[in-house]
Coordinates of N, CA and C in Angstrom, one line a residue:
Chain A
D21 N 27.7 -22.4 16.5 CA 27.7 -21.2 15.5 C 29.1 -21.0 15.1
G22 N 29.5 -21.0 13.5 CA 31.0 -20.4 12.6 C 31.3 -19.2 13.4
G23 N 32.8 -19.2 13.5 CA 33.1 -17.5 13.8 C 34.4 -17.8 13.9
I24 N 34.8 -16.2 14.0 CA 36.7 -15.5 14.4 C 36.4 -15.5 15.8
T25 N 37.7 -16.1 16.8 CA 37.7 -15.3 18.2 C 39.0 -15.4 18.3
Q26 N 38.5 -13.9 19.0 CA 40.0 -13.4 18.6 C 40.6 -12.3 20.8
S27 N 41.7 -13.3 21.1 CA 41.7 -12.9 22.0 C 43.3 -12.6 22.8
P28 N 43.5 -11.9 24.2 CA 42.5 -11.1 24.9 C 41.7 -9.8 24.0
K29 N 41.1 -9.5 24.7 CA 39.8 -8.5 24.2 C 41.2 -7.9 24.3
Y30 N 41.7 -7.0 25.5 CA 42.7 -5.6 26.0 C 44.1 -6.5 26.6
L31 N 45.5 -5.8 26.1 CA 46.5 -6.8 26.3 C 47.5 -5.3 26.4
F32 N 48.4 -5.2 27.6 CA 49.0 -4.6 27.7 C 50.1 -4.7 27.6
R33 N 51.2 -3.8 26.8 CA 52.5 -4.4 26.4 C 53.5 -3.2 27.3
K34 N 54.8 -3.9 28.0 CA 55.6 -3.3 28.6 C 56.5 -3.3 27.1
E35 N 57.7 -1.6 27.5 CA 58.9 -1.1 27.1 C 59.7 -2.2 26.4
G36 N 59.7 -3.0 25.5 CA 61.1 -4.3 25.6 C 60.0 -5.1 25.0
Q37 N 58.9 -5.9 25.0 CA 58.5 -6.5 24.7 C 57.6 -7.3 24.3
N38 N 57.3 -8.6 23.7 CA 56.9 -8.6 22.8 C 55.9 -9.5 23.3
V39 N 54.3 -9.6 22.3 CA 53.2 -10.1 22.7 C 53.0 -10.7 21.6
T40 N 51.6 -11.4 21.8 CA 51.4 -12.7 21.2 C 49.5 -12.3 21.3
L41 N 49.2 -12.0 19.9 CA 47.3 -12.3 20.3 C 47.3 -13.2 19.4
S42 N 46.2 -14.3 19.4 CA 45.4 -15.0 18.9 C 44.2 -14.6 18.2
C43 N 44.1 -15.5 17.4 CA 43.8 -15.4 16.0 C 42.6 -17.0 16.0
E44 N 41.2 -17.7 16.1 CA 40.8 -18.6 16.1 C 39.3 -18.6 14.7
Q45 N 39.9 -19.5 14.0 CA 38.3 -19.6 13.3 C 37.8 -21.1 12.9
N46 N 37.0 -21.1 13.1 CA 36.0 -22.5 12.9 C 35.6 -22.4 11.4
L47 N 35.5 -21.2 10.4 CA 34.6 -21.0 9.1 C 35.2 -22.2 8.8
N48 N 36.4 -23.2 8.9 CA 36.8 -23.5 7.5 C 37.7 -22.9 6.5
H49 N 37.8 -21.7 7.0 CA 38.6 -21.1 5.5 C 39.5 -21.0 5.4
D50 N 40.3 -20.7 4.3 CA 41.9 -21.0 4.3 C 42.9 -20.2 4.3
A51 N 42.1 -19.1 3.7 CA 42.9 -17.3 4.3 C 42.8 -16.6 5.3
M52 N 43.2 -15.5 6.2 CA 43.7 -15.2 7.7 C 44.5 -14.2 7.1
Y53 N 43.7 -13.3 7.8 CA 44.6 -11.6 7.8 C 44.1 -11.4 8.9
W54 N 45.5 -10.9 8.6 CA 45.7 -9.3 10.4 C 45.6 -7.9 9.9
Y55 N 44.8 -6.7 10.5 CA 45.4 -5.8 10.6 C 44.9 -4.8 11.6
R56 N 45.6 -4.0 11.1 CA 45.5 -2.7 12.3 C 44.8 -1.5 11.8
Q57 N 44.1 -1.1 12.9 CA 43.1 -0.1 13.2 C 43.6 1.7 13.5
D58 N 43.8 2.6 13.4 CA 43.8 3.2 14.2 C 42.9 4.4 14.5
P59 N 42.7 5.3 15.5 CA 42.0 6.1 16.0 C 41.1 6.7 14.2
G60 N 40.0 6.5 14.3 CA 39.5 7.4 12.9 C 40.5 7.0 11.1
Q61 N 40.7 6.2 11.6 CA 41.0 5.3 10.5 C 40.5 3.9 9.6
G62 N 40.6 4.1 8.5 CA 40.4 2.6 7.7 C 41.6 1.5 8.4
L63 N 40.9 0.1 8.0 CA 42.0 -0.6 8.6 C 43.4 -1.0 7.5
R64 N 44.5 -1.8 8.0 CA 46.1 -1.3 6.7 C 46.7 -2.6 7.1
L65 N 46.7 -3.7 6.5 CA 46.8 -4.7 6.2 C 48.3 -5.6 6.7
I66 N 48.7 -6.3 7.6 CA 49.7 -6.4 8.4 C 50.2 -7.5 8.1
Y67 N 49.4 -8.8 7.9 CA 50.0 -9.6 6.9 C 48.5 -10.9 6.8
Y68 N 48.8 -11.5 6.0 CA 47.8 -12.2 5.6 C 48.4 -14.2 5.1
S69 N 47.5 -14.9 5.3 CA 48.0 -15.8 4.4 C 46.3 -17.1 3.4
Q70 N 47.4 -17.6 2.5 CA 46.2 -18.3 1.9 C 46.1 -19.9 2.0
I71 N 47.2 -19.7 3.0 CA 47.4 -21.5 3.0 C 48.6 -22.0 4.3
V72 N 48.2 -22.9 5.0 CA 49.1 -23.1 5.8 C 50.5 -23.0 5.6
N73 N 51.0 -23.0 6.3 CA 52.6 -22.7 5.8 C 53.1 -22.1 5.4
D74 N 52.5 -21.0 4.8 CA 52.2 -19.5 4.5 C 52.0 -18.8 4.8
F75 N 52.8 -17.5 4.4 CA 52.0 -15.9 4.6 C 52.9 -15.2 4.1
Q76 N 52.3 -14.0 3.7 CA 52.6 -12.9 3.0 C 52.3 -11.6 3.8
K77 N 53.9 -10.6 4.1 CA 53.5 -9.2 3.4 C 52.5 -8.7 3.3
G78 N 52.3 -7.7 4.5 CA 51.1 -6.5 4.2 C 51.7 -5.6 4.0
D79 N 50.9 -4.1 4.3 CA 51.2 -2.9 3.5 C 52.4 -2.6 4.5
I80 N 51.7 -2.7 6.0 CA 52.9 -2.7 7.5 C 52.8 -3.7 8.4
A81 N 53.9 -4.6 7.1 CA 55.0 -6.1 7.9 C 55.5 -5.8 8.9
E82 N 56.8 -4.4 9.2 CA 57.4 -4.2 10.0 C 57.4 -3.9 11.4
G83 N 57.6 -5.0 11.9 CA 58.1 -5.1 13.7 C 56.8 -6.1 14.3
Y84 N 56.3 -6.7 12.7 CA 55.4 -7.8 13.5 C 55.7 -9.3 12.6
S85 N 54.7 -10.2 13.3 CA 56.0 -11.8 12.7 C 54.1 -12.3 12.7
V86 N 53.9 -13.6 12.1 CA 53.0 -14.4 12.5 C 53.5 -15.9 12.0
S87 N 52.9 -16.6 11.8 CA 52.5 -17.9 12.0 C 51.5 -19.0 11.5
R88 N 51.5 -19.8 10.7 CA 50.6 -20.2 10.6 C 50.7 -22.5 10.2
E89 N 50.6 -22.8 11.4 CA 50.6 -24.0 11.4 C 49.8 -24.5 11.6
K90 N 48.7 -24.3 11.7 CA 47.6 -25.0 11.6 C 45.9 -24.1 11.0
K91 N 45.5 -24.7 10.2 CA 44.5 -24.5 9.4 C 43.4 -22.9 10.4
E92 N 43.2 -23.1 11.6 CA 42.1 -22.4 12.1 C 43.2 -21.4 12.9
S93 N 44.1 -21.3 12.7 CA 44.7 -20.5 13.6 C 46.3 -19.8 13.2
F94 N 46.0 -18.5 13.6 CA 47.1 -17.6 12.9 C 47.5 -16.1 14.2
P95 N 48.5 -16.4 14.9 CA 49.0 -15.9 15.3 C 49.9 -14.9 15.2
L96 N 49.4 -13.8 15.7 CA 50.1 -11.7 16.3 C 51.0 -12.3 16.3
T97 N 52.6 -11.9 16.3 CA 53.9 -11.2 17.3 C 53.7 -9.8 17.5
V98 N 53.3 -9.1 18.4 CA 53.9 -7.6 18.1 C 55.5 -7.7 18.9
T99 N 56.0 -7.8 18.3 CA 57.9 -7.3 19.1 C 57.6 -6.3 19.1
S100 N 59.1 -5.8 20.2 CA 59.4 -4.4 20.1 C 59.6 -3.9 19.2
A101 N 60.4 -4.0 18.0 CA 60.5 -3.7 17.0 C 59.8 -2.5 16.4
Q102 N 57.9 -2.9 17.5 CA 57.0 -1.6 16.6 C 57.5 -0.8 17.2
K103 N 57.9 0.0 17.2 CA 57.8 1.0 18.2 C 56.7 2.0 18.6
N104 N 55.3 1.9 17.8 CA 54.3 3.0 17.3 C 52.9 1.4 17.6
P105 N 52.9 0.5 18.4 CA 52.0 -0.1 18.6 C 50.2 -0.6 18.7
T106 N 50.7 0.6 19.6 CA 49.5 0.8 20.2 C 48.0 1.2 19.4
A107 N 47.3 0.5 19.0 CA 46.2 0.4 17.9 C 44.9 -1.2 18.2
F108 N 43.5 -0.8 17.7 CA 42.6 -2.0 17.0 C 43.4 -3.3 16.0
Y109 N 43.7 -3.8 16.8 CA 43.8 -5.6 15.7 C 42.8 -6.1 15.0
L110 N 43.1 -6.3 14.3 CA 41.5 -7.3 13.5 C 41.8 -8.0 12.9
C111 N 41.3 -9.5 13.6 CA 41.9 -10.3 12.6 C 40.3 -10.7 11.9
A112 N 40.8 -11.2 10.1 CA 39.8 -12.0 9.3 C 39.4 -13.4 8.5
S113 N 39.2 -13.6 8.3 CA 39.1 -15.0 7.3 C 38.1 -15.0 5.9
S114 N 38.8 -15.4 5.4 CA 37.5 -16.1 3.9 C 38.0 -16.9 3.0
I115 N 37.3 -17.5 2.2 CA 37.7 -18.9 1.7 C 38.8 -18.1 0.2
R116 N 38.5 -18.8 0.0 CA 40.0 -17.7 -1.3 C 39.3 -17.4 -2.3
G117 N 39.9 -16.7 -3.0 CA 39.5 -16.0 -4.0 C 38.7 -15.2 -4.4
V118 N 39.2 -14.1 -4.9 CA 38.7 -12.6 -5.6 C 37.5 -12.2 -5.2
N119 N 36.9 -12.5 -5.1 CA 35.1 -12.4 -4.3 C 34.6 -12.8 -3.9
Q120 N 35.3 -12.5 -2.6 CA 34.8 -13.5 -1.6 C 34.7 -12.4 -0.3
P121 N 33.6 -11.8 0.6 CA 33.4 -11.4 1.9 C 34.9 -11.8 2.8
Q122 N 35.2 -10.5 3.4 CA 35.8 -11.1 4.6 C 35.0 -11.4 6.2
H123 N 35.1 -12.2 7.1 CA 34.4 -12.6 8.8 C 35.9 -12.0 9.7
F124 N 34.8 -10.8 9.8 CA 36.2 -10.5 11.2 C 35.6 -10.3 12.6
G125 N 36.5 -11.2 13.6 CA 36.6 -11.5 14.3 C 36.4 -10.0 15.4
D126 N 36.5 -10.0 17.1 CA 36.1 -8.8 17.1 C 36.9 -7.5 18.2
G127 N 38.2 -8.2 17.2 CA 39.5 -7.3 17.6 C 40.5 -7.3 18.8
T128 N 41.4 -7.2 19.0 CA 42.0 -6.8 20.4 C 42.7 -5.5 20.6
R129 N 41.8 -4.4 21.5 CA 42.9 -3.5 21.9 C 44.1 -3.5 22.4
L130 N 45.1 -3.1 21.8 CA 46.6 -3.2 22.1 C 47.1 -1.9 22.9
S131 N 47.8 -1.3 24.0 CA 47.8 0.1 25.0 C 49.3 -0.6 25.5
I132 N 50.2 0.3 25.5 CA 51.3 0.6 25.8 C 51.5 1.1 27.2
L133 N 52.6 0.2 28.4 CA 52.7 0.7 30.2 C 53.5 1.3 29.7
Chain B
S2 N 46.7 7.3 -3.7 CA 46.4 6.2 -2.6 C 44.9 5.9 -3.8
Q3 N 45.3 4.6 -3.6 CA 44.1 3.4 -3.9 C 42.8 3.4 -3.8
Q4 N 43.2 3.8 -2.1 CA 42.1 4.4 -1.2 C 40.9 4.7 -2.0
G5 N 39.4 4.5 -1.3 CA 38.4 4.4 -1.5 C 38.0 5.4 -0.7
E6 N 37.5 6.4 -1.4 CA 37.2 8.1 -0.5 C 35.6 8.5 -0.3
E7 N 35.2 8.3 1.1 CA 33.9 7.7 1.3 C 33.3 9.3 2.0
D8 N 32.1 9.9 1.2 CA 31.9 11.5 1.6 C 29.9 10.4 1.8
P9 N 29.3 11.6 2.8 CA 30.1 12.8 4.1 C 31.1 12.0 5.1
Q10 N 31.4 12.4 5.9 CA 33.1 11.5 6.7 C 31.8 11.5 7.7
A11 N 30.8 11.6 7.8 CA 29.9 11.8 8.8 C 28.5 12.3 8.4
L12 N 27.8 11.8 8.9 CA 26.5 12.1 8.9 C 25.3 11.4 9.8
S13 N 24.5 12.4 10.6 CA 23.4 11.8 11.5 C 22.0 12.5 10.9
I14 N 21.1 11.6 10.9 CA 20.1 11.7 10.8 C 19.0 11.3 11.4
Q15 N 17.7 12.0 11.2 CA 16.8 11.5 12.2 C 16.1 9.4 12.1
E16 N 16.0 8.6 13.1 CA 15.4 7.3 12.9 C 14.2 7.7 11.6
G17 N 14.1 6.3 11.3 CA 13.6 6.6 10.3 C 13.4 7.0 8.4
E18 N 14.6 8.4 9.0 CA 15.0 9.0 7.3 C 15.7 7.8 6.4
N19 N 16.0 7.8 5.4 CA 17.1 7.4 4.2 C 19.0 8.1 4.7
A20 N 19.9 7.5 5.1 CA 20.8 8.0 5.1 C 21.6 7.6 3.3
T21 N 22.3 7.5 2.5 CA 23.2 7.6 1.4 C 24.7 8.2 1.9
M22 N 25.4 7.1 1.8 CA 26.6 7.3 1.7 C 27.3 6.8 0.4
N23 N 28.4 8.0 0.5 CA 28.9 7.9 -1.4 C 30.7 7.3 -1.4
C24 N 31.0 6.7 -2.3 CA 33.0 6.3 -2.0 C 33.5 6.6 -3.6
S25 N 34.1 7.3 -3.7 CA 34.7 6.9 -5.2 C 36.4 6.3 -5.4
Y26 N 36.5 6.2 -6.0 CA 38.2 6.2 -6.2 C 38.5 6.0 -7.6
K27 N 39.7 6.1 -7.3 CA 41.1 6.6 -8.9 C 41.5 5.1 -9.8
T28 N 41.5 3.5 -9.2 CA 41.5 2.6 -10.3 C 40.9 2.2 -10.5
S29 N 41.5 1.1 -11.3 CA 39.1 0.4 -11.5 C 39.9 -1.0 -10.8
I30 N 38.5 -1.5 -10.5 CA 38.4 -2.3 -9.7 C 37.5 -3.5 -10.2
N31 N 38.0 -5.1 -9.6 CA 37.2 -6.5 -9.6 C 36.2 -6.2 -8.4
N32 N 36.2 -5.5 -7.7 CA 34.4 -5.4 -7.2 C 35.0 -4.1 -5.9
L33 N 33.9 -4.2 -5.3 CA 33.8 -2.9 -4.6 C 32.6 -3.9 -3.1
Q34 N 32.5 -3.7 -2.2 CA 32.2 -3.8 -0.5 C 32.2 -3.1 0.0
W35 N 30.9 -3.1 1.0 CA 31.1 -2.2 1.9 C 30.5 -3.6 2.7
Y36 N 31.1 -2.2 4.1 CA 31.2 -2.9 5.2 C 30.6 -2.1 6.8
R37 N 29.9 -2.4 7.8 CA 29.7 -2.0 9.0 C 30.6 -2.8 9.7
Q38 N 30.8 -1.0 11.0 CA 31.3 -1.5 12.1 C 30.7 -1.0 13.2
N39 N 30.3 -1.0 14.3 CA 29.8 -0.9 15.2 C 31.0 0.0 16.3
S40 N 30.3 0.5 17.3 CA 32.4 1.1 18.0 C 33.3 0.0 19.1
G41 N 33.8 0.1 18.4 CA 34.6 -1.4 19.5 C 34.6 -2.7 19.1
R42 N 34.3 -3.0 18.1 CA 33.9 -4.0 17.3 C 34.4 -4.1 16.4
G43 N 34.2 -5.9 15.4 CA 35.1 -6.3 14.6 C 34.2 -5.4 13.5
L44 N 34.4 -5.3 11.8 CA 33.4 -5.3 10.9 C 33.1 -6.7 10.6
V45 N 31.2 -6.2 10.0 CA 31.0 -7.7 9.0 C 30.4 -6.2 7.9
H46 N 30.6 -8.1 6.9 CA 30.1 -7.4 5.1 C 28.5 -7.3 5.5
L47 N 28.6 -6.3 4.4 CA 27.3 -6.0 4.4 C 27.3 -6.5 2.8
I48 N 27.2 -5.9 1.3 CA 27.8 -5.9 -0.3 C 28.6 -6.4 -0.5
L49 N 28.8 -7.2 -1.6 CA 29.9 -7.1 -1.9 C 29.1 -6.6 -3.7
I50 N 29.4 -6.0 -4.6 CA 29.3 -6.2 -6.2 C 30.3 -5.9 -7.0
R51 N 30.1 -6.3 -8.1 CA 31.5 -7.1 -9.0 C 31.5 -5.4 -9.7
S52 N 32.4 -5.6 -10.6 CA 33.0 -4.4 -11.5 C 31.9 -4.6 -13.0
N53 N 31.0 -5.4 -13.5 CA 30.1 -5.4 -14.2 C 28.5 -5.8 -13.9
E54 N 28.4 -5.2 -12.2 CA 27.1 -4.8 -11.3 C 26.9 -4.0 -11.6
R55 N 25.2 -3.2 -11.4 CA 25.0 -1.7 -11.2 C 24.8 -1.3 -10.1
E56 N 23.5 -2.4 -9.7 CA 23.1 -2.7 -8.8 C 22.8 -3.4 -8.0
K57 N 22.8 -3.6 -6.8 CA 22.7 -4.9 -5.8 C 21.3 -4.2 -4.5
H58 N 20.6 -5.4 -3.7 CA 20.2 -5.1 -2.9 C 19.6 -6.1 -2.1
S59 N 20.3 -5.7 -1.0 CA 19.9 -6.9 0.7 C 19.3 -6.0 1.2
G60 N 18.3 -6.7 2.0 CA 16.7 -6.0 2.8 C 16.7 -4.3 2.7
R61 N 16.9 -3.5 3.9 CA 17.0 -2.1 3.7 C 17.9 -1.7 3.0
L62 N 19.6 -2.4 2.1 CA 20.5 -1.6 2.0 C 20.3 -2.3 0.4
R63 N 20.5 -0.6 -0.4 CA 20.4 -0.5 -2.0 C 22.2 -0.3 -2.3
V64 N 22.9 -0.7 -3.5 CA 24.2 -0.4 -3.4 C 24.3 -0.9 -5.1
T65 N 24.5 0.9 -5.6 CA 24.7 1.3 -7.1 C 26.5 1.4 -7.2
L66 N 26.7 1.0 -8.5 CA 27.9 1.2 -8.9 C 28.5 1.7 -10.8
D67 N 28.8 2.5 -10.1 CA 29.2 3.7 -11.2 C 30.3 3.0 -12.3
T68 N 31.0 2.3 -13.3 CA 32.6 1.9 -13.3 C 33.0 2.9 -14.0
S69 N 32.3 4.1 -15.3 CA 32.0 4.8 -16.4 C 32.9 6.5 -14.7
K70 N 32.1 6.6 -13.7 CA 32.3 7.7 -13.2 C 32.9 7.2 -12.1
K71 N 33.9 6.0 -11.6 CA 34.6 5.6 -10.4 C 34.5 5.9 -9.3
S72 N 32.5 5.2 -8.9 CA 31.7 6.1 -7.8 C 30.8 4.8 -7.6
S73 N 30.3 4.7 -6.0 CA 29.1 4.0 -5.2 C 28.4 4.7 -4.6
S74 N 27.8 3.8 -4.3 CA 27.0 4.4 -3.2 C 26.2 3.6 -2.6
L75 N 25.9 4.0 -0.9 CA 25.0 2.6 0.3 C 24.3 3.5 0.6
L76 N 22.4 3.4 0.1 CA 21.5 4.0 0.9 C 20.7 2.8 1.9
I77 N 20.9 3.1 2.9 CA 20.3 2.5 3.5 C 18.2 3.1 4.2
T78 N 17.6 2.6 3.6 CA 16.3 2.7 3.6 C 15.8 3.1 5.4
A79 N 14.8 3.5 5.6 CA 14.0 3.4 6.8 C 14.9 3.3 8.0
S80 N 16.5 4.5 8.5 CA 17.3 4.3 9.5 C 16.2 3.5 10.8
R81 N 17.1 3.0 11.7 CA 16.8 2.3 12.7 C 18.1 3.1 13.9
A82 N 18.1 2.5 15.1 CA 18.5 3.2 16.3 C 20.1 2.0 15.8
A83 N 19.8 1.3 15.3 CA 20.9 0.2 15.3 C 21.8 0.7 13.6
D84 N 21.3 1.4 13.4 CA 22.5 1.4 11.6 C 23.0 2.3 12.2
T85 N 23.2 3.2 13.4 CA 24.4 4.1 14.3 C 25.6 3.6 14.2
A86 N 27.0 3.5 13.4 CA 27.4 2.8 12.9 C 29.3 3.4 12.3
S87 N 29.9 2.9 12.1 CA 30.8 3.0 10.7 C 30.8 2.5 9.2
Y88 N 30.6 2.8 8.7 CA 30.0 2.7 7.0 C 31.7 2.2 6.3
F89 N 32.4 1.6 5.7 CA 34.3 1.8 4.8 C 33.3 1.1 3.6
C90 N 33.8 1.9 2.2 CA 33.9 1.3 1.3 C 35.3 0.8 1.3
V91 N 34.9 -0.2 0.7 CA 36.2 -1.5 0.6 C 36.5 -1.9 -1.1
L92 N 37.8 -1.6 -1.7 CA 38.0 -1.7 -3.2 C 38.9 -3.3 -2.9
N93 N 38.9 -4.2 -4.5 CA 39.7 -5.0 -4.4 C 40.2 -4.6 -5.7
F94 N 41.7 -5.3 -6.4 CA 42.0 -4.8 -7.4 C 42.0 -6.2 -8.4
G95 N 41.6 -7.7 -7.5 CA 41.3 -8.2 -8.3 C 42.4 -10.2 -8.2
N96 N 42.8 -9.3 -6.6 CA 44.0 -10.2 -5.7 C 43.1 -10.7 -4.8
E97 N 43.7 -11.5 -3.6 CA 43.5 -11.6 -2.5 C 43.4 -10.7 -1.5
K98 N 42.9 -9.0 -1.4 CA 43.9 -8.2 -0.7 C 42.6 -6.9 -1.0
L99 N 42.2 -6.6 0.5 CA 41.5 -5.5 0.2 C 41.7 -4.1 0.4
T100 N 41.3 -3.4 -0.1 CA 41.7 -2.1 0.4 C 40.9 -1.5 0.7
F101 N 40.8 -0.3 1.8 CA 40.2 0.0 3.1 C 39.8 1.8 3.3
G102 N 38.5 1.8 3.2 CA 38.9 3.5 3.0 C 38.7 4.5 4.4
T103 N 38.5 5.4 4.2 CA 38.5 5.6 6.1 C 36.5 5.8 7.0
G104 N 36.2 5.6 6.0 CA 34.7 5.3 6.6 C 33.5 6.5 6.9
T105 N 32.8 6.4 6.5 CA 31.7 6.7 7.4 C 30.9 7.0 8.3
R106 N 31.0 8.0 9.3 CA 30.6 7.9 10.9 C 28.6 8.2 10.5
L107 N 28.2 7.0 10.7 CA 26.4 7.6 10.7 C 25.8 7.4 12.0
T108 N 25.8 8.5 12.6 CA 24.3 8.2 13.6 C 22.2 8.8 13.4
I109 N 22.4 7.5 13.6 CA 20.6 7.6 14.1 C 20.1 8.4 15.1
I110 N 19.6 9.3 14.9 CA 19.3 10.3 16.1 C 17.1 10.0 16.7
P111 N 17.1 9.1 17.2 CA 16.1 8.9 17.5 C 14.5 9.8 17.9

């Protein structure tokens, strides 16, 4: 079955530590996205990538970094510069184009120790 | 803000009843999408309706779009306990990004 796999499901970060969230898809989608969701809120876009080796900042990119070395993979690093990282992080992918739905993974919940 | 505003924020109905959720927005859109999110899970795409369409159906779901009023509604007929989830109105303005509302939390009472 095709889909998006996010790992780990739960992650804990110590002060001053960088952590990396994994996102892998086998849907052969060109576009991939990272979102942050806070309790009772909608999703906010962190970074997105339309093609391998290219990515753009979303609305809340400060304190985060990404890479897109392979079509299937779009890891997100939450750096120590992100002062309020506790949130639910969702990865999505889609076929390129404006009238395409996005397919989501099941998320990673990040907490601070 | 360019995000859609869902109404109501929370809705509880008896199993078997119909559920209606509304979304209003302020800026012209290219398409509007509805997604469902079960607690602690990712989002699932339900329906995409383009700006030149007025109504779409998918199983027990019916979505309408009125671009003159800048509003959309999602109707779930004959609700089931498994429909308990948050439902998000999501806007596309003609680029490859989506703008999410804060959602309607639907509870189906068995």
